[in-house]
Coordinates of C-alpha atoms in Angstrom, one line a residue:
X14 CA 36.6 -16.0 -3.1
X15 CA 34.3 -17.4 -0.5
X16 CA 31.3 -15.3 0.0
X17 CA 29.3 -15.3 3.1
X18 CA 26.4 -13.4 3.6
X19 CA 24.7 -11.8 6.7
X20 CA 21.3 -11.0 6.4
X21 CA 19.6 -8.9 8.9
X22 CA 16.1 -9.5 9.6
X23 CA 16.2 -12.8 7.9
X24 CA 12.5 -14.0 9.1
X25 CA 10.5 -11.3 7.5
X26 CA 9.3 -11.0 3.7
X27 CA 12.5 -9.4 2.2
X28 CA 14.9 -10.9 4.2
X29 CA 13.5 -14.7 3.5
X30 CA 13.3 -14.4 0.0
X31 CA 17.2 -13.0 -0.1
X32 CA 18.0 -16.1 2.0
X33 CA 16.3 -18.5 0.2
X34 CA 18.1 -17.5 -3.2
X35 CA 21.7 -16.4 -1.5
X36 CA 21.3 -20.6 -0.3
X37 CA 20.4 -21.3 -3.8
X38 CA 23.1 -19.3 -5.3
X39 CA 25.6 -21.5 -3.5
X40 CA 26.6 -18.5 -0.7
X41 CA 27.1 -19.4 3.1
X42 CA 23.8 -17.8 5.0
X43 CA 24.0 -16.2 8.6
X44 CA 20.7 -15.4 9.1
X45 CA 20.3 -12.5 11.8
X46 CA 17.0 -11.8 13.9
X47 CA 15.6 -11.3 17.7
X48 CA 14.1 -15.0 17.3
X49 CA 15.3 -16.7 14.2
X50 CA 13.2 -19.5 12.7
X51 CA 14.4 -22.5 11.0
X52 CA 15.4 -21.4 7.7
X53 CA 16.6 -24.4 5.1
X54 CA 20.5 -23.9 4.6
X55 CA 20.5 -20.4 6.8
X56 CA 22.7 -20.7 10.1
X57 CA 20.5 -19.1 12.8
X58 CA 22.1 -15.4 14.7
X59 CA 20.3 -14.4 17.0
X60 CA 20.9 -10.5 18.5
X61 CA 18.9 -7.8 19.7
X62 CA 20.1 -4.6 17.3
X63 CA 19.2 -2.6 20.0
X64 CA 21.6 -4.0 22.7
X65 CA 25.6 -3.0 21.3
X66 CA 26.5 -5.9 23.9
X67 CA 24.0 -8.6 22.3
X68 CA 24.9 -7.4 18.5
X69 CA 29.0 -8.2 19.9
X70 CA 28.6 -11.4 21.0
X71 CA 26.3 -12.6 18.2
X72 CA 29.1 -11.8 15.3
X73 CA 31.8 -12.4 17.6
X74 CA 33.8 -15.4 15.5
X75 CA 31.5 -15.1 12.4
X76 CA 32.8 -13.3 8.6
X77 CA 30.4 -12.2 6.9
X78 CA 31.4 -10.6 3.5
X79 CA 28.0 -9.1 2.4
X80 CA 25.6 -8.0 4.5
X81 CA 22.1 -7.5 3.3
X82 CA 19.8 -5.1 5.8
X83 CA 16.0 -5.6 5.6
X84 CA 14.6 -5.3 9.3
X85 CA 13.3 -1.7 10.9
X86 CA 10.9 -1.2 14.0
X87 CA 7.8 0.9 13.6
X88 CA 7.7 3.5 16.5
X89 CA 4.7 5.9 17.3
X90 CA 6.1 9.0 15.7
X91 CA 9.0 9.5 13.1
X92 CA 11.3 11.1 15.5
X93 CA 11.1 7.9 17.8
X94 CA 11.6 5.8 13.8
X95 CA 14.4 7.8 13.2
X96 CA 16.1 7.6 16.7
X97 CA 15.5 3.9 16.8
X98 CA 16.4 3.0 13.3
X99 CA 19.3 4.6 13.2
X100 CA 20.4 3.1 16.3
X101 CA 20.0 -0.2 15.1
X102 CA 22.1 0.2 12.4
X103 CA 24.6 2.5 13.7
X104 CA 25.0 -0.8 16.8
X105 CA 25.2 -3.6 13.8
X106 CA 28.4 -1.7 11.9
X107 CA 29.9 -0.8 15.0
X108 CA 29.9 -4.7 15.9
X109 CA 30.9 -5.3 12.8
X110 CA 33.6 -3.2 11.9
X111 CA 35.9 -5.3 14.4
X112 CA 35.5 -8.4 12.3
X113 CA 37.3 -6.4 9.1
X114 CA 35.8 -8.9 7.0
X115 CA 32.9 -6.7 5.2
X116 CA 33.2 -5.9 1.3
X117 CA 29.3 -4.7 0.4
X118 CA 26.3 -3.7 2.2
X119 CA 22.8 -3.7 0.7
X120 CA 20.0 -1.7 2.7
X121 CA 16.5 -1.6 1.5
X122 CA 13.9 0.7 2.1
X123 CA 11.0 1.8 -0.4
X124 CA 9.0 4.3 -1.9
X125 CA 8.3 6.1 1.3
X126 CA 11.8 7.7 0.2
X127 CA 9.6 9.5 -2.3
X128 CA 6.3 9.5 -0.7
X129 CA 7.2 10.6 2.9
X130 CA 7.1 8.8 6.5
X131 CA 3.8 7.3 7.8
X132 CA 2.9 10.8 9.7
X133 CA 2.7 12.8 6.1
X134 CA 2.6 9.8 4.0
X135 CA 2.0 11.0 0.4
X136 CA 1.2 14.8 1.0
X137 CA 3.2 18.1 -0.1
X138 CA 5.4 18.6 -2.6
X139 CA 6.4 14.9 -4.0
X140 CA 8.2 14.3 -7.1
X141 CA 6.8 13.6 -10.5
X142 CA 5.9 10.2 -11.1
X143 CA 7.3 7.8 -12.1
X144 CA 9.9 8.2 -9.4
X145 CA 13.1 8.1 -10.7
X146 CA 16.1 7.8 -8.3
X147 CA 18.2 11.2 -8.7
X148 CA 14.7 12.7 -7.4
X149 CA 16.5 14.1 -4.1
X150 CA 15.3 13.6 -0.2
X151 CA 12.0 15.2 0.7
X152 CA 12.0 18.1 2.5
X153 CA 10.8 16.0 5.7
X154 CA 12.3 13.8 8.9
X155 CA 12.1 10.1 7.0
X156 CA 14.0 7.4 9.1
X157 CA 14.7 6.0 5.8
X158 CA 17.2 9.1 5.2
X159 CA 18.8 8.4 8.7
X160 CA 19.2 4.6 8.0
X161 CA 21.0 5.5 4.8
X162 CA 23.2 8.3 6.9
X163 CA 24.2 5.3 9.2
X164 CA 25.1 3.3 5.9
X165 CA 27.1 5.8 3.8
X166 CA 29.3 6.7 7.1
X167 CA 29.9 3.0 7.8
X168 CA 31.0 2.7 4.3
X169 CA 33.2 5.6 4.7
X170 CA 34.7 5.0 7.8
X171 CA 35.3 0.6 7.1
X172 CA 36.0 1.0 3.4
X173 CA 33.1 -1.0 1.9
X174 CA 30.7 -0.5 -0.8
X175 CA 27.3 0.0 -0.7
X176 CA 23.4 -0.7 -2.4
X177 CA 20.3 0.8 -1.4
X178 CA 17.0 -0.6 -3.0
X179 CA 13.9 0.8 -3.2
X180 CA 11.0 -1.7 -3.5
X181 CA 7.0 -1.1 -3.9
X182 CA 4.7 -2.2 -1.9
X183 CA 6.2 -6.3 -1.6
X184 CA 4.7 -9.6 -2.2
X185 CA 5.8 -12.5 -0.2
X186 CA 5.3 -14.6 2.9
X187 CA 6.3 -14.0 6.1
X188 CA 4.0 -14.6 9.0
X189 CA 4.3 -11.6 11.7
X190 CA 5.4 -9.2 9.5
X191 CA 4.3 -5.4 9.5
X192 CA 3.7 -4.9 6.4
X193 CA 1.9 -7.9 4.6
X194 CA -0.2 -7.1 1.6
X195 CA -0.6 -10.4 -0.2
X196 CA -1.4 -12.5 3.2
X197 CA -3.6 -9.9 4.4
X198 CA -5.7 -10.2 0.8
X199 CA -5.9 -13.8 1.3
X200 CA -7.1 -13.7 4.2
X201 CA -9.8 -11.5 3.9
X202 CA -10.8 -13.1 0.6
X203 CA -11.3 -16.4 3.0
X204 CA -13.1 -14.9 5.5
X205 CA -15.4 -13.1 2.8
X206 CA -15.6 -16.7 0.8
X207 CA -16.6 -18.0 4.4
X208 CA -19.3 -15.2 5.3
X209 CA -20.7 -14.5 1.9
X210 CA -19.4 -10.7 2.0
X211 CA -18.5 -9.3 -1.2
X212 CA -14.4 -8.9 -1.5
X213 CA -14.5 -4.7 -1.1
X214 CA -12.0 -2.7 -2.3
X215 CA -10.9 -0.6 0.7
X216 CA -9.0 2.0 -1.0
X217 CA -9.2 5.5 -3.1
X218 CA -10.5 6.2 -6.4
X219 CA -7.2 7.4 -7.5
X220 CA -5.7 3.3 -6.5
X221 CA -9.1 2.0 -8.4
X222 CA -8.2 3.7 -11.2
X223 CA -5.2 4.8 -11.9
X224 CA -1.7 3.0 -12.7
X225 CA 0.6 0.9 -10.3
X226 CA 3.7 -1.5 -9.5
X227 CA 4.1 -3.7 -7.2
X228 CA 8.0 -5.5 -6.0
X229 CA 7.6 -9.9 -5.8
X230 CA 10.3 -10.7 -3.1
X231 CA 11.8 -12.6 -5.2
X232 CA 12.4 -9.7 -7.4
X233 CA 14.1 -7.8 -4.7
X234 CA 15.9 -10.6 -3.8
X235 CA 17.2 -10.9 -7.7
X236 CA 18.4 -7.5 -7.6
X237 CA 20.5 -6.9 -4.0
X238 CA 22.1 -9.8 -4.9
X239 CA 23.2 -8.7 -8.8
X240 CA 24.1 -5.8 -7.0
X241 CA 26.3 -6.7 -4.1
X242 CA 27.9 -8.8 -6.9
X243 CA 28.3 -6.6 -9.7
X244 CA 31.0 -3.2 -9.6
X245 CA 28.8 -1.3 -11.4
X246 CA 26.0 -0.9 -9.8
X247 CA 28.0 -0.2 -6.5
X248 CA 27.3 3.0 -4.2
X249 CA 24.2 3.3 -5.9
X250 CA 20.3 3.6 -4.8
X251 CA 17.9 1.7 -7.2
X252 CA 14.4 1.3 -7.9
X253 CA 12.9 -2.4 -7.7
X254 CA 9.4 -3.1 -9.3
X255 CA 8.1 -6.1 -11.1
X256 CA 8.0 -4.4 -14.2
X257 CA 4.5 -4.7 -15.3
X258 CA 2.1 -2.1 -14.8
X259 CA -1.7 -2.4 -13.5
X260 CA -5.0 -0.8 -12.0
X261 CA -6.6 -2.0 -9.4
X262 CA -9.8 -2.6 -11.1
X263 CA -7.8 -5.2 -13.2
X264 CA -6.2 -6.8 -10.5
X265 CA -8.9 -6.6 -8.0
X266 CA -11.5 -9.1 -10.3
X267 CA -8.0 -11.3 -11.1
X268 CA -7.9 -12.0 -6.9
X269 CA -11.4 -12.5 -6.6
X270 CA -11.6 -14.7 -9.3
X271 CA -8.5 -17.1 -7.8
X272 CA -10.3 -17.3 -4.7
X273 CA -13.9 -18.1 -6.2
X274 CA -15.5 -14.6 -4.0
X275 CA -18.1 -12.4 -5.4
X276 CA -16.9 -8.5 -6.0
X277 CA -18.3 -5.7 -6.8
X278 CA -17.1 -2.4 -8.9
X279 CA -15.9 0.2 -6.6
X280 CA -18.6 2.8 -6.1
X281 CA -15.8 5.5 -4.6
X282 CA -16.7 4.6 -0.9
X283 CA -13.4 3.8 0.9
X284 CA -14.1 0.6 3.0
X285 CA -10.7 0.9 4.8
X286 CA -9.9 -3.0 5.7
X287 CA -8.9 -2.3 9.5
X288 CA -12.8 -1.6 9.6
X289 CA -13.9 -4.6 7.7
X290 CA -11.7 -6.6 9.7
X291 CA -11.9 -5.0 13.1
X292 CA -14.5 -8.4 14.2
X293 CA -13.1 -10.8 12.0
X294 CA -10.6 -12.8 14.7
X295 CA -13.0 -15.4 16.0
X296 CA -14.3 -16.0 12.9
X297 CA -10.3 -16.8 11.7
X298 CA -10.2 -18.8 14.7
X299 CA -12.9 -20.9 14.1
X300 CA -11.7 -21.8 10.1
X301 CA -8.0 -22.1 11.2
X302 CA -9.4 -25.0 13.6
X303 CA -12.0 -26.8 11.5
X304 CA -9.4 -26.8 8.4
X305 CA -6.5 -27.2 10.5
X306 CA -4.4 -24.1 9.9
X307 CA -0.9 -23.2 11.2
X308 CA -1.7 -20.0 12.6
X309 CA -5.2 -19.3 14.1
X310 CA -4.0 -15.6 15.5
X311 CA -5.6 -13.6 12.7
X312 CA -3.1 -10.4 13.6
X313 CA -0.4 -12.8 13.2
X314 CA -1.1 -12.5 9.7
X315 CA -2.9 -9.7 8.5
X316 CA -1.7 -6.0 8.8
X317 CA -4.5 -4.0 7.5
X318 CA -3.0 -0.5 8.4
X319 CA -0.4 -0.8 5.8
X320 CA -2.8 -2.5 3.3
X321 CA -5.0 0.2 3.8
X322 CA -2.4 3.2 3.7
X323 CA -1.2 1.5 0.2
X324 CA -4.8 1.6 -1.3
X325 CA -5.7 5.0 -0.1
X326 CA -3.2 6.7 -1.1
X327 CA -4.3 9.6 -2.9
X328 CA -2.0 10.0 -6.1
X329 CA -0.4 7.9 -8.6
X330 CA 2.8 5.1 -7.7
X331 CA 4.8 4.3 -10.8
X332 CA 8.5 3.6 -10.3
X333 CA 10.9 3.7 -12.8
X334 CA 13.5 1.1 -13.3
X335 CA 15.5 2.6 -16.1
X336 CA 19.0 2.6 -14.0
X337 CA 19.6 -0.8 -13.0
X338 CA 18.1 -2.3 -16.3
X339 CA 20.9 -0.2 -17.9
X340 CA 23.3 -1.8 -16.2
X341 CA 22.5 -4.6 -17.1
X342 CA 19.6 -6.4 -14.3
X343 CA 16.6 -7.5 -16.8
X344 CA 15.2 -9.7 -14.2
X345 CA 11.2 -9.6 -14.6
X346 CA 7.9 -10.3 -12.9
X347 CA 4.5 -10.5 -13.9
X348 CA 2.3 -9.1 -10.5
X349 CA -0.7 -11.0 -10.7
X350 CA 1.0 -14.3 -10.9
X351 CA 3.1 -13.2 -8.0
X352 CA 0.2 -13.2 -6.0
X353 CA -1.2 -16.3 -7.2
X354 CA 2.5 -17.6 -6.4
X355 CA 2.4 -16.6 -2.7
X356 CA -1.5 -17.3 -2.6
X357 CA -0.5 -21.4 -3.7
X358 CA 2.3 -21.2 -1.3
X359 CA 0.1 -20.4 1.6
X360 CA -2.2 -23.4 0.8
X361 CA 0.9 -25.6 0.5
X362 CA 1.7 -24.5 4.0
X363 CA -1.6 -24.5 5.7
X364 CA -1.5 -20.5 6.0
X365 CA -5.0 -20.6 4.5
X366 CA -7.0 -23.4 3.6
X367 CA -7.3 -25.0 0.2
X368 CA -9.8 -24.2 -1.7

């Protein structure tokens, strides 16, 4: 059967990578965002999620079989995430369900499922690590929880099945986006290889030391898609990590190395990144010129509040991916050569300069 797939937020870091390999894979690609960007084999949609009127007229004539959801909006407090990411959601399956054309949804979140929303992120009562996924809901208002109310009643109501995946922190490229780990790190490794400062770690003790995952995009993108197409693992919520585990005083040296910096062990001062970045615009500015970059609007790429709220984190992020490997996904990822991966890709397009 023909297989069409819609996938919401389609310019940022999940929802790219799920493009890319849905166009690979041979699917028909609607690509859904506020301002989509050119996007090789991805037919462009353009709606406001917010607007019922604008979500209407974008999938008016379009059938989308799968849908894969990967976009949110940060608010200033987790009531306002909730009430706005719900929203969103709630207005896409309500301009959907006209069409009649959906068979599977897939909605990723993350680990904030386990580790709380921004406002208590990683405090109380958490489960046990590794987090498995039949550890229930927190005891806490997560918008997370409300996107996946909005799914499991769509489902309900339309007759479709469902996928919800919970990655780690993500690796990929996607300029803009919120939450940008890898780009941020090359960044500040360039504009530490520029000045001569050491490459810090900005983070806690506990991420120096003890043991963590990381999700590639391309990982994620591996498993929605095995998902959506495989009966099994439908109306389900899995885990998706690389599959390696690390410590940050491995992987730390491994970056600096790639990028030719001087570090230093971490003496258990946290250097928090949106300090050690707070004046570094002009000095972006001034390489992206001389070296001829595509972006010289250093916030356009770095997020160092999410960067820095991943590092501090006071206890120990392991995931476990026992379920969907029983079922059959095996797909793997080594983390530090996902890095390199995205770090080569941002040379190749002029995100940062060669070295």
């Amino acid at each position: 059967m023909t297989r069409t797939a819609l996938v919401v937020g389609a310019t940022g870091i999940q929802g790219q990578a799920i493009a890319a390999q849905l166009v690979r894979d041979g699917w028909a690609v609607l690509g859904l965002s506020r301002n989509p960007q050119p996007q090789e084999g991805v037919t462009p949609v353009a709606a406001d999620l917010l607007d019922p009127a604008s979500v209407a007229a974008a999938l008016d004539g379009l059938a989308p079989t799968h849908v894969f959801l990967t976009t949110w909006l940060r608010q200033s407090t987790e009531a306002e995430n909730i009430r706005v990411n719900a929203l969103m959601l709630r207005n896409l399956f309500n301009g959907l369900r006209p069409l009649g054309t959906v068979r599977h949804a897939a909605l990723v979140t993350g680990l904030k499922h386990y580790l709380g929303p921004f406002e208590a992120y990683g405090k109380g009562s958490l489960p046990k690590t590794p987090f498995r996924e039949d550890q229930g809901r927190l005891d806490v208002a997560n918008f997370y929880y409300a996107q996946e109310d909005e799914l499991f009643e769509a489902a309900r109501r339309d007759g479709f099945t469902y996928s919800i995946h919970r990655p780690h922190t993500v690796i990929g490229k996607a300029v803009g986006n919120a939450m940008n780990m890898g780009t941020t790190l090359a960044v500040y490794a360039t504009i530490c290889r520029e000045t001569g400062r050491p490459f810090r770690f900005p983070g806690s003790a506990v991420q120096w030391n003890g043991l963590t995952d990381m999700t590639d995009a391309r990982q994620l993108a591996a498993q929605v898609i095995w998902a959506a197409t495989t009966p099994a693992a439908h109306d389900q919520a899995f885990n998706i990590v690389n599959g390696d585990v690390f410590r940050w005083n491995w992987m730390w040296h491994r970056l600096a190395d790639w990028f030719g910096v001087k570090t230093e062990d971490f003496d258990g001062t946290e250097r928090p990144l949106a300090d050690q970045m707070a004046d570094d615009a002009a000095i972006w500015a001034h390489i992206a010129e001389r070296e001829g970059l595509a972006e010289p609007d250093i916030t356009r790429l770095v997020s160092p509040w999410h960067t820095d709220a991943d590092l501090g984190r006071p206890i120990e992020v392991v995931t476990d991916m026992s379920k969907s490997r029983k079922l059959g996904f095996t797909a793997y990822q080594a983390t530090d050569e996902a890095f390199i991966d995205l770090f080569e890709q941002l040379e190749a397009d002029r995100i940062i300069p060669r070295r």
